[in-house]
Tab-separated table of C-alpha atoms in Angstrom:
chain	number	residue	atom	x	y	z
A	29	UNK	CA	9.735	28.233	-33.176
A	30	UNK	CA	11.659	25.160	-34.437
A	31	UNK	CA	10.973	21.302	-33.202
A	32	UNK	CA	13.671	19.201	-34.574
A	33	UNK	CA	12.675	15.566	-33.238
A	34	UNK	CA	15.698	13.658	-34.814
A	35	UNK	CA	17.876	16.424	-33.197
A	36	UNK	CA	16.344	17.065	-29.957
A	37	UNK	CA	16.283	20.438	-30.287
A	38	UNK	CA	13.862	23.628	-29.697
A	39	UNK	CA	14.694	26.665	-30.652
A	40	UNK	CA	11.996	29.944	-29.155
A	41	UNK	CA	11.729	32.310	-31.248
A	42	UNK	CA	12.008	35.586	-30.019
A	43	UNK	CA	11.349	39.249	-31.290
A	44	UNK	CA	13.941	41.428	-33.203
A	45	UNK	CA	17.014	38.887	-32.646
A	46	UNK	CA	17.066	37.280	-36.523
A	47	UNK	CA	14.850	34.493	-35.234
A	48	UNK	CA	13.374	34.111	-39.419
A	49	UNK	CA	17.146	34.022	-40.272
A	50	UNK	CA	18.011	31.522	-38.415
A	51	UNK	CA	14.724	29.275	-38.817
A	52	UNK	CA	15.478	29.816	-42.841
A	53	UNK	CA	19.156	28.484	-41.854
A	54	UNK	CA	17.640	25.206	-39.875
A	55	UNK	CA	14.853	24.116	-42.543
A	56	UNK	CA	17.526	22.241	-44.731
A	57	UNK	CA	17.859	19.962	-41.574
A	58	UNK	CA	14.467	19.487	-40.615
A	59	UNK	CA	12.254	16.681	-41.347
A	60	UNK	CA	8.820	18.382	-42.596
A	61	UNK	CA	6.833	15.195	-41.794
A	62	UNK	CA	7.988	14.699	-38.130
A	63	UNK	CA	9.274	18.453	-36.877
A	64	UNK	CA	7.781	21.681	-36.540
A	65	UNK	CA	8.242	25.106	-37.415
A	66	UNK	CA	5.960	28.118	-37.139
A	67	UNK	CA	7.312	30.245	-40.022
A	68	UNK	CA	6.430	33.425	-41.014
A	69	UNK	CA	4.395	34.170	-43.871
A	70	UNK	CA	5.485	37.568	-44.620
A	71	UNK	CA	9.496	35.696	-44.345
A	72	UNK	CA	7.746	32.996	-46.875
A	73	UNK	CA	8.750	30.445	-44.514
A	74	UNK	CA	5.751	27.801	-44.913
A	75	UNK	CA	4.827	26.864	-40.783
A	76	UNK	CA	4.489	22.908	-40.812
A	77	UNK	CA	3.080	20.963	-38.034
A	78	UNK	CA	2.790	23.496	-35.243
A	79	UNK	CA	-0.892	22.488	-33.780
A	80	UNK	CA	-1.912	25.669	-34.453
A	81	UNK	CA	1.028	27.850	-32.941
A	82	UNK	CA	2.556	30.553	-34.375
A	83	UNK	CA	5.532	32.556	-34.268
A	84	UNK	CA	6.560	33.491	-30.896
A	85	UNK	CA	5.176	30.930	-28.396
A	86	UNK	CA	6.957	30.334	-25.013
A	87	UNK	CA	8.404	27.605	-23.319
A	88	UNK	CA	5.410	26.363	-21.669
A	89	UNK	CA	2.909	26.557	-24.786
A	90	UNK	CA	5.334	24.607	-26.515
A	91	UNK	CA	5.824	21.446	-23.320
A	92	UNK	CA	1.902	22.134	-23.463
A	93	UNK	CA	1.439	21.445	-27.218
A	94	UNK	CA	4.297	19.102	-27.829
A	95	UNK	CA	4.999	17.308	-23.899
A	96	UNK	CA	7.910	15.424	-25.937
A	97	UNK	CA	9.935	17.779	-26.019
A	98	UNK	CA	10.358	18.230	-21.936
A	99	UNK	CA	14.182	16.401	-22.326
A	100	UNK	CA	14.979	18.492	-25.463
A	101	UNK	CA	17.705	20.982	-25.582
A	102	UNK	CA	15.851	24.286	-25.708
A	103	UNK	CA	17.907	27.656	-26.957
A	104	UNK	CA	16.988	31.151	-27.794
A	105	UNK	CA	18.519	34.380	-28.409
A	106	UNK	CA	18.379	37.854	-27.112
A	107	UNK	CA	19.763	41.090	-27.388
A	108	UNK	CA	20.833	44.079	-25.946
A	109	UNK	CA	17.328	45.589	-24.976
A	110	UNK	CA	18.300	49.331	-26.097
A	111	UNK	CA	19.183	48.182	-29.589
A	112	UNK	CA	16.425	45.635	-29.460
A	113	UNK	CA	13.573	47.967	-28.776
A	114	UNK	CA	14.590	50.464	-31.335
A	115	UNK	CA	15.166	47.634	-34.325
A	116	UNK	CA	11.637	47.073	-33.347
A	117	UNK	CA	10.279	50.335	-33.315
A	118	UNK	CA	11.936	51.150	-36.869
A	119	UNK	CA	10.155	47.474	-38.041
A	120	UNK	CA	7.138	48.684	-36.726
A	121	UNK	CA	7.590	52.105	-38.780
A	122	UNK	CA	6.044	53.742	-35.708
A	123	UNK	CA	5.909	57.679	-35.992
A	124	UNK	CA	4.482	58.226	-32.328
A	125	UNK	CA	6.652	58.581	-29.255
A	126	UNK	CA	9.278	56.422	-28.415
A	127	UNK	CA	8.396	56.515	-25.035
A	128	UNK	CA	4.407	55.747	-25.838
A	129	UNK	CA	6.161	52.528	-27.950
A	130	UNK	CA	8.712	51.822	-25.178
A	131	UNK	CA	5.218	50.803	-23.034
A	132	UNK	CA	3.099	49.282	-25.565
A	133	UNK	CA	2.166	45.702	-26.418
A	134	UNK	CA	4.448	45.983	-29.425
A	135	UNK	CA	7.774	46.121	-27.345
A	136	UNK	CA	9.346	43.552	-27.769
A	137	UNK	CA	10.058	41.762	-24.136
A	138	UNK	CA	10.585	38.500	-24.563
A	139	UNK	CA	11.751	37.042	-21.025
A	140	UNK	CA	8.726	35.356	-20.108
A	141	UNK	CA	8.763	33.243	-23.086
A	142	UNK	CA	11.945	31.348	-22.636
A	143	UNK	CA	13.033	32.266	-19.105
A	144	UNK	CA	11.912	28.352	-18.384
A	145	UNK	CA	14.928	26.837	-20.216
A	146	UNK	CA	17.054	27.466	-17.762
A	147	UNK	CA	19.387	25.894	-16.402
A	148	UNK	CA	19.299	22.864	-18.613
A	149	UNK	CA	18.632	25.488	-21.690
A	150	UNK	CA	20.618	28.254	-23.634
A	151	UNK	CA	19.918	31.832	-24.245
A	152	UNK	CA	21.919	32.986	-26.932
A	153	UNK	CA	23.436	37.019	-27.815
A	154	UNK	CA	22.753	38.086	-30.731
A	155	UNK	CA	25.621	40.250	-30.593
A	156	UNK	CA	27.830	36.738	-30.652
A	157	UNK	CA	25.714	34.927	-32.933
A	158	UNK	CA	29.052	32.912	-33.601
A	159	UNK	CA	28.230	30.830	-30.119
A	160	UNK	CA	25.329	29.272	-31.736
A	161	UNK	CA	26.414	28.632	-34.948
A	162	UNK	CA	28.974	26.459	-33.046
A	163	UNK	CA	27.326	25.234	-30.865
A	164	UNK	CA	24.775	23.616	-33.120
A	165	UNK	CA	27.608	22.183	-35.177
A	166	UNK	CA	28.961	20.708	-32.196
A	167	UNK	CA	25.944	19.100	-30.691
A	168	UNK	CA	24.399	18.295	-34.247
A	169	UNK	CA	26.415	18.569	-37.042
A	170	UNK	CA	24.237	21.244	-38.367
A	171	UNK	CA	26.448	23.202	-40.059
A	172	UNK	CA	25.850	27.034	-40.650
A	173	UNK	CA	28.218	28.977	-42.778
A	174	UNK	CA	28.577	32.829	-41.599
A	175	UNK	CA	28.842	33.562	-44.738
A	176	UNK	CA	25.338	31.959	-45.714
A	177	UNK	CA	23.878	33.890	-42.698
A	178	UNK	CA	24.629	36.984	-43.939
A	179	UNK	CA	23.401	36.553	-46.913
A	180	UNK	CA	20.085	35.265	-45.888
A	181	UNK	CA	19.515	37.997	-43.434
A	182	UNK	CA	15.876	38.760	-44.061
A	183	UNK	CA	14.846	41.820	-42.362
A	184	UNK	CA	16.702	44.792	-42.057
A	185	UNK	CA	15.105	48.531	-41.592
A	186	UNK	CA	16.672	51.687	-42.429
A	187	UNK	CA	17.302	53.276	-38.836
A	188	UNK	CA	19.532	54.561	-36.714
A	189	UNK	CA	22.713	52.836	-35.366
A	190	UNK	CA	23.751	54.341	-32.680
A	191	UNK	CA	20.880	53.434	-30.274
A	192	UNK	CA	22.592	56.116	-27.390
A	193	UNK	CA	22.157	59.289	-29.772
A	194	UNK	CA	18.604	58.370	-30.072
A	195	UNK	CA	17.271	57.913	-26.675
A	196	UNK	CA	16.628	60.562	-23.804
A	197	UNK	CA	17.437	59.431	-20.312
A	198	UNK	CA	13.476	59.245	-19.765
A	199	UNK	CA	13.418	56.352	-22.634
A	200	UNK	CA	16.423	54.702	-21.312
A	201	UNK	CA	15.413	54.524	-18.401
A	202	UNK	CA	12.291	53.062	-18.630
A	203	UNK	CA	13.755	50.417	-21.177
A	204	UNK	CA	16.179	49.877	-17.900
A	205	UNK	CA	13.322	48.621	-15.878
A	206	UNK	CA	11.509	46.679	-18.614
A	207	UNK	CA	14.197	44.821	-19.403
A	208	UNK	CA	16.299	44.359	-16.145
A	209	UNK	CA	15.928	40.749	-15.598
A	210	UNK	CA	17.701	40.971	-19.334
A	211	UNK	CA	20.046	43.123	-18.369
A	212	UNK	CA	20.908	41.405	-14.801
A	213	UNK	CA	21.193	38.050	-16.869
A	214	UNK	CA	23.293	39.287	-19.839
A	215	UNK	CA	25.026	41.717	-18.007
A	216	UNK	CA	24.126	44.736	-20.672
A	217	UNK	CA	25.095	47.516	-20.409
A	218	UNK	CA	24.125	51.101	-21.863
């Protein structure tokens, strides 16, 4: 997570969607005496001011810890859930079922943690990670090269591509229902 006071900006982290990436991108803009940021150690990304949050806190933990920020532009990103879930399982280096991960803790369904932004809020794809590049420019002036991003990518896992040669229709299906408020919201499809 990402508090940029000067800016008026938060940005939720969520799971599997290059959330380090981009909160490597923003710390040349931040102000490491007013804003926050929750890092991540094993990114060496140094958290700063976060009142004891870490990582992946939702919308309300973060008008609950910092109730400044209510008339802040919030943003986030997502992705398509079947590519999501296995990027995460492949992080994870899980050798059990998919299925068994599919319904575990670890999965990574983030909707509850930034569904409040909306309306006034964005929820960015990270299949057009473009949009929020320019947006930010736009609003801010923060300027992030495409070039810099992928060069800064900082996690990437040796797994399969093709997400639809991996999963049986059990697994897709049940990815289907975890993630159909997703889905329904970013019209995904299979």
């Amino acid at each position: 997570m990402i508090i940029s006071h000067e800016h008026k900006f938060v940005f939720i982290k969520t799971r599997k969607t290059s959330g380090s990436t981009i909160e490597k991108l923003l710390l040349p803009y931040l102000d490491k005496t007013r804003d926050t940021c929750t890092g991540s150690i094993n990114e060496n990304i140094i958290p700063f001011n976060h009142k004891g949050l870490r990582g992946h806190v939702s919308y309300s933990s973060i008008l609950t810890a910092f109730p400044e920020t209510k008339g802040y532009w919030f943003f986030t990103i997502e992705r398509n859930p079947w590519d999501k879930v296995l990027s995460s399982y492949y992080w994870y280096n899980t050798t059990g079922p998919l299925l068994d991960f599919i319904n575990s803790s670890e999965c990574p369904n983030d909707w509850n943690r930034y569904r409040g932004i909306f309306p006034k809020g964005h929820a960015f794809t990270y299949e057009k990670m473009l949009d929020l590049y320019s947006a930010l420019s736009d609003r801010y002036k923060v300027n992030i090269n495409p070039e810099l991003v992928r060069s800064t990518k900082l996690k990437e896992t040796n797994r399969p591509r093709e997400y639809k040669k991996i999963y049986s229709e059990e697994e897709k299906d049940a990815i289907t229902k975890l993630f159909n408020k997703e889905i329904r919201h970013f019209n995904y499809e299979y």
